[in-house]
C-alpha cells in the first residue's frame, strides 16, 4: 500500500485569487487551476485537474483527506465555498474570475474575523487561569504569616467544610470557564 504525504494546509483565499488572476490573463479554467495547484504544492500531477462538476480534484482530496478536527480553520472555512463557486461557475457559465475574487474576499474576511475572536478570547482565558491559582496563593500567604491555614483546613470540622466547598467551587469554576472557552472557539 502506497502512503501519500499529507496535503499541506493552504490559504484558500490566495488560491482563488491566483486562479482568478490567471483567468483574467487569458488562461482557460483547467490551466489556471493546474498551474495554481502545482505552485501551491497541492496539485495531483496525475491526469485530470477538474472533476465533472468543474471542481478541482486537489481541493476535494484536501477536504476529504482530513477528519473534521484536524482541518485548519482556512481549510474548514475556505474549501466548501471554493467548491461551491467552482460548481456554480461550471454549471451556470458565469464569469469565474469575478466570482472567485468575491469568494476569496469572503474567505479572507472570515479568517480575519476568526483570528480576532481567538485573540479576544485569549485575555479572559488567561485571567481565569490566574484566578484559579489565587486560593493556593492565599494559603501560601497564610502560611508565611503564621496563620496555619493548612491545620485549619484539614484539622477542624469547619475547616474541612470550607476546604470541600472551596475545592468544589474551584473545580466548578474551572469547568465553567473551559466550557465557555470551548463554546466560543467552536463558534469561531
mmCIF file of C-alpha atoms in Angstrom:
data_model
loop_
_atom_site.group_PDB
_atom_site.id
_atom_site.type_symbol
_atom_site.label_atom_id
_atom_site.label_comp_id
_atom_site.label_asym_id
_atom_site.label_seq_id
_atom_site.Cartn_x
_atom_site.Cartn_y
_atom_site.Cartn_z
ATOM 1 C CA UNK A 1 0.000 0.000 0.000
ATOM 2 C CA UNK A 2 1.432 3.357 -1.050
ATOM 3 C CA UNK A 3 1.294 6.154 1.529
ATOM 4 C CA UNK A 4 0.824 9.652 0.204
ATOM 5 C CA UNK A 5 2.327 12.574 2.058
ATOM 6 C CA UNK A 6 -0.226 14.652 3.908
ATOM 7 C CA UNK A 7 -1.585 17.525 1.883
ATOM 8 C CA UNK A 8 -0.244 20.859 3.157
ATOM 9 C CA UNK A 9 -2.608 23.425 4.588
ATOM 10 C CA UNK A 10 -3.173 26.224 2.168
ATOM 11 C CA UNK A 11 -4.530 29.734 2.005
ATOM 12 C CA UNK A 12 -7.691 29.045 0.022
ATOM 13 C CA UNK A 13 -8.387 32.746 -0.499
ATOM 14 C CA UNK A 14 -4.983 33.202 -2.128
ATOM 15 C CA UNK A 15 -5.534 30.150 -4.331
ATOM 16 C CA UNK A 16 -8.835 31.574 -5.569
ATOM 17 C CA UNK A 17 -7.274 34.993 -6.217
ATOM 18 C CA UNK A 18 -4.412 33.394 -8.146
ATOM 19 C CA UNK A 19 -6.813 31.347 -10.293
ATOM 20 C CA UNK A 20 -8.894 34.489 -10.950
ATOM 21 C CA UNK A 21 -5.746 36.369 -11.977
ATOM 22 C CA UNK A 22 -4.718 33.581 -14.348
ATOM 23 C CA UNK A 23 -8.225 33.542 -15.844
ATOM 24 C CA UNK A 24 -8.120 37.318 -16.364
ATOM 25 C CA UNK A 25 -4.722 36.884 -18.048
ATOM 26 C CA UNK A 26 -6.315 34.578 -20.617
ATOM 27 C CA UNK A 27 -5.738 31.075 -19.248
ATOM 28 C CA UNK A 28 -8.534 28.548 -19.545
ATOM 29 C CA UNK A 29 -10.052 27.160 -16.326
ATOM 30 C CA UNK A 30 -8.179 23.849 -16.372
ATOM 31 C CA UNK A 31 -4.799 25.500 -16.991
ATOM 32 C CA UNK A 32 -5.414 28.188 -14.354
ATOM 33 C CA UNK A 33 -6.249 25.607 -11.692
ATOM 34 C CA UNK A 34 -3.435 23.233 -12.708
ATOM 35 C CA UNK A 35 -0.743 25.927 -12.565
ATOM 36 C CA UNK A 36 -2.062 27.369 -9.297
ATOM 37 C CA UNK A 37 -2.340 23.999 -7.552
ATOM 38 C CA UNK A 38 1.120 22.931 -8.740
ATOM 39 C CA UNK A 39 2.620 26.201 -7.477
ATOM 40 C CA UNK A 40 0.902 25.704 -4.112
ATOM 41 C CA UNK A 41 2.240 22.162 -3.840
ATOM 42 C CA UNK A 42 -1.168 20.513 -3.724
ATOM 43 C CA UNK A 43 -1.574 19.572 -7.376
ATOM 44 C CA UNK A 44 -2.082 15.923 -8.124
ATOM 45 C CA UNK A 45 0.292 15.719 -11.051
ATOM 46 C CA UNK A 46 -1.886 12.850 -12.243
ATOM 47 C CA UNK A 47 -4.144 13.365 -15.233
ATOM 48 C CA UNK A 48 -7.362 15.347 -14.732
ATOM 49 C CA UNK A 49 -7.381 18.577 -12.769
ATOM 50 C CA UNK A 50 -11.149 19.146 -12.559
ATOM 51 C CA UNK A 51 -13.984 16.708 -11.933
ATOM 52 C CA UNK A 52 -17.207 16.565 -13.969
ATOM 53 C CA UNK A 53 -18.635 19.455 -11.898
ATOM 54 C CA UNK A 54 -15.706 21.789 -12.569
ATOM 55 C CA UNK A 55 -14.294 21.314 -9.082
ATOM 56 C CA UNK A 56 -10.509 20.944 -8.646
ATOM 57 C CA UNK A 57 -9.793 17.356 -7.618
ATOM 58 C CA UNK A 58 -6.966 18.532 -5.335
ATOM 59 C CA UNK A 59 -9.397 20.669 -3.301
ATOM 60 C CA UNK A 60 -11.823 17.767 -2.978
ATOM 61 C CA UNK A 61 -8.927 15.489 -1.915
ATOM 62 C CA UNK A 62 -7.724 18.095 0.590
ATOM 63 C CA UNK A 63 -11.217 18.320 2.082
ATOM 64 C CA UNK A 64 -11.736 14.536 2.195
ATOM 65 C CA UNK A 65 -8.245 13.642 3.448
ATOM 66 C CA UNK A 66 -8.730 15.153 6.883
ATOM 67 C CA UNK A 67 -11.094 14.360 9.687
ATOM 68 C CA UNK A 68 -13.149 17.296 10.978
ATOM 69 C CA UNK A 69 -10.995 18.148 13.989
ATOM 70 C CA UNK A 70 -7.661 18.142 12.157
ATOM 71 C CA UNK A 71 -8.604 20.679 9.498
ATOM 72 C CA UNK A 72 -7.081 24.111 9.768
ATOM 73 C CA UNK A 73 -9.541 26.976 10.026
ATOM 74 C CA UNK A 74 -8.703 28.075 6.482
ATOM 75 C CA UNK A 75 -9.423 24.623 5.063
ATOM 76 C CA UNK A 76 -12.550 24.199 7.198
ATOM 77 C CA UNK A 77 -13.985 27.594 6.210
ATOM 78 C CA UNK A 78 -12.441 28.028 2.753
ATOM 79 C CA UNK A 79 -12.782 24.777 0.843
ATOM 80 C CA UNK A 80 -16.601 24.392 0.915
ATOM 81 C CA UNK A 81 -17.298 27.856 -0.571
ATOM 82 C CA UNK A 82 -14.496 27.344 -3.110
ATOM 83 C CA UNK A 83 -16.049 24.053 -4.223
ATOM 84 C CA UNK A 84 -19.494 25.660 -4.402
ATOM 85 C CA UNK A 85 -18.167 28.537 -6.515
ATOM 86 C CA UNK A 86 -16.459 26.121 -8.905
ATOM 87 C CA UNK A 87 -19.667 24.144 -9.341
ATOM 88 C CA UNK A 88 -21.704 27.331 -9.797
ATOM 89 C CA UNK A 89 -19.452 28.783 -12.480
ATOM 90 C CA UNK A 90 -19.194 25.431 -14.258
ATOM 91 C CA UNK A 91 -22.957 24.853 -14.346
ATOM 92 C CA UNK A 92 -24.086 28.431 -14.988
ATOM 93 C CA UNK A 93 -21.269 29.613 -17.230
ATOM 94 C CA UNK A 94 -20.906 32.726 -15.055
ATOM 95 C CA UNK A 95 -17.584 34.596 -15.268
ATOM 96 C CA UNK A 96 -15.386 32.585 -12.938
ATOM 97 C CA UNK A 97 -12.804 35.302 -12.225
ATOM 98 C CA UNK A 98 -15.330 37.719 -10.721
ATOM 99 C CA UNK A 99 -16.983 35.078 -8.570
ATOM 100 C CA UNK A 100 -13.662 33.575 -7.435
ATOM 101 C CA UNK A 101 -12.446 37.029 -6.356
ATOM 102 C CA UNK A 102 -15.646 37.688 -4.394
ATOM 103 C CA UNK A 103 -15.392 34.293 -2.733
ATOM 104 C CA UNK A 104 -11.725 34.885 -1.896
ATOM 105 C CA UNK A 105 -12.615 38.204 -0.263
ATOM 106 C CA UNK A 106 -15.283 36.490 1.839
ATOM 107 C CA UNK A 107 -12.909 33.713 2.896
ATOM 108 C CA UNK A 108 -10.261 36.276 3.851
ATOM 109 C CA UNK A 109 -12.758 38.301 5.904
ATOM 110 C CA UNK A 110 -13.978 35.155 7.660
ATOM 111 C CA UNK A 111 -10.395 34.178 8.500
ATOM 112 C CA UNK A 112 -9.619 37.625 9.878
ATOM 113 C CA UNK A 113 -12.782 37.583 11.994
ATOM 114 C CA UNK A 114 -11.907 34.139 13.386
ATOM 115 C CA UNK A 115 -8.395 35.336 14.274
ATOM 116 C CA UNK A 116 -9.832 38.416 16.001
ATOM 117 C CA UNK A 117 -12.214 36.216 18.027
ATOM 118 C CA UNK A 118 -9.341 33.962 19.095
ATOM 119 C CA UNK A 119 -7.266 36.968 20.153
ATOM 120 C CA UNK A 120 -10.204 38.405 22.082
ATOM 121 C CA UNK A 121 -10.720 35.067 23.839
ATOM 122 C CA UNK A 122 -7.093 34.783 24.973
ATOM 123 C CA UNK A 123 -7.409 37.507 27.628
ATOM 124 C CA UNK A 124 -10.398 36.084 29.506
ATOM 125 C CA UNK A 125 -8.941 32.554 29.442
ATOM 126 C CA UNK A 126 -5.628 33.791 30.856
ATOM 127 C CA UNK A 127 -7.459 35.795 33.535
ATOM 128 C CA UNK A 128 -9.460 32.722 34.540
ATOM 129 C CA UNK A 129 -6.279 30.662 34.809
ATOM 130 C CA UNK A 130 -4.691 33.297 37.038
ATOM 131 C CA UNK A 131 -7.803 33.462 39.227
ATOM 132 C CA UNK A 132 -7.745 29.686 39.593
ATOM 133 C CA UNK A 133 -4.363 29.933 41.367
ATOM 134 C CA UNK A 134 -5.446 32.605 43.860
ATOM 135 C CA UNK A 135 -6.662 30.149 46.546
ATOM 136 C CA UNK A 136 -3.274 28.415 46.547
ATOM 137 C CA UNK A 137 -1.524 31.771 46.819
ATOM 138 C CA UNK A 138 -3.847 32.741 49.664
ATOM 139 C CA UNK A 139 -2.968 29.574 51.584
ATOM 140 C CA UNK A 140 0.764 30.193 50.998
ATOM 141 C CA UNK A 141 0.461 33.773 52.260
ATOM 142 C CA UNK A 142 -1.377 32.455 55.341
ATOM 143 C CA UNK A 143 1.478 30.005 55.996
ATOM 144 C CA UNK A 144 4.082 32.764 55.637
ATOM 145 C CA UNK A 145 2.132 34.969 58.061
ATOM 146 C CA UNK A 146 1.907 32.102 60.567
ATOM 147 C CA UNK A 147 -1.877 31.739 60.445
ATOM 148 C CA UNK A 148 -1.643 27.960 59.924
ATOM 149 C CA UNK A 149 -4.374 27.717 57.259
ATOM 150 C CA UNK A 150 -3.459 24.112 56.411
ATOM 151 C CA UNK A 151 -4.055 22.996 60.004
ATOM 152 C CA UNK A 152 -7.407 24.779 59.985
ATOM 153 C CA UNK A 153 -8.458 23.324 56.617
ATOM 154 C CA UNK A 154 -7.603 19.704 57.467
ATOM 155 C CA UNK A 155 -7.759 19.651 61.253
ATOM 156 C CA UNK A 156 -11.140 21.168 62.109
ATOM 157 C CA UNK A 157 -14.677 20.272 61.046
ATOM 158 C CA UNK A 158 -15.476 23.794 59.878
ATOM 159 C CA UNK A 159 -12.139 23.927 58.050
ATOM 160 C CA UNK A 160 -12.855 20.678 56.217
ATOM 161 C CA UNK A 161 -16.246 22.042 55.175
ATOM 162 C CA UNK A 162 -14.603 25.245 53.951
ATOM 163 C CA UNK A 163 -11.997 23.206 52.064
ATOM 164 C CA UNK A 164 -14.648 20.963 50.470
ATOM 165 C CA UNK A 165 -16.837 23.911 49.412
ATOM 166 C CA UNK A 166 -13.792 25.841 48.169
ATOM 167 C CA UNK A 167 -12.476 22.918 46.115
ATOM 168 C CA UNK A 168 -15.951 22.260 44.679
ATOM 169 C CA UNK A 169 -16.353 25.928 43.698
ATOM 170 C CA UNK A 170 -12.842 25.981 42.241
ATOM 171 C CA UNK A 171 -13.465 22.878 40.117
ATOM 172 C CA UNK A 172 -16.880 24.157 39.020
ATOM 173 C CA UNK A 173 -15.355 27.495 38.024
ATOM 174 C CA UNK A 174 -12.563 25.860 36.033
ATOM 175 C CA UNK A 175 -15.044 23.562 34.261
ATOM 176 C CA UNK A 176 -17.325 26.511 33.515
ATOM 177 C CA UNK A 177 -14.519 28.609 32.020
ATOM 178 C CA UNK A 178 -13.336 25.655 29.911
ATOM 179 C CA UNK A 179 -16.867 25.105 28.623
ATOM 180 C CA UNK A 180 -17.290 28.806 27.791
ATOM 181 C CA UNK A 181 -13.927 28.908 26.008
ATOM 182 C CA UNK A 182 -14.677 25.706 24.083
ATOM 183 C CA UNK A 183 -18.062 27.124 23.054
ATOM 184 C CA UNK A 184 -16.504 30.405 21.920
ATOM 185 C CA UNK A 185 -13.817 28.572 19.930
ATOM 186 C CA UNK A 186 -16.423 26.339 18.286
ATOM 187 C CA UNK A 187 -18.372 29.421 17.195
ATOM 188 C CA UNK A 188 -15.187 30.887 15.730
#
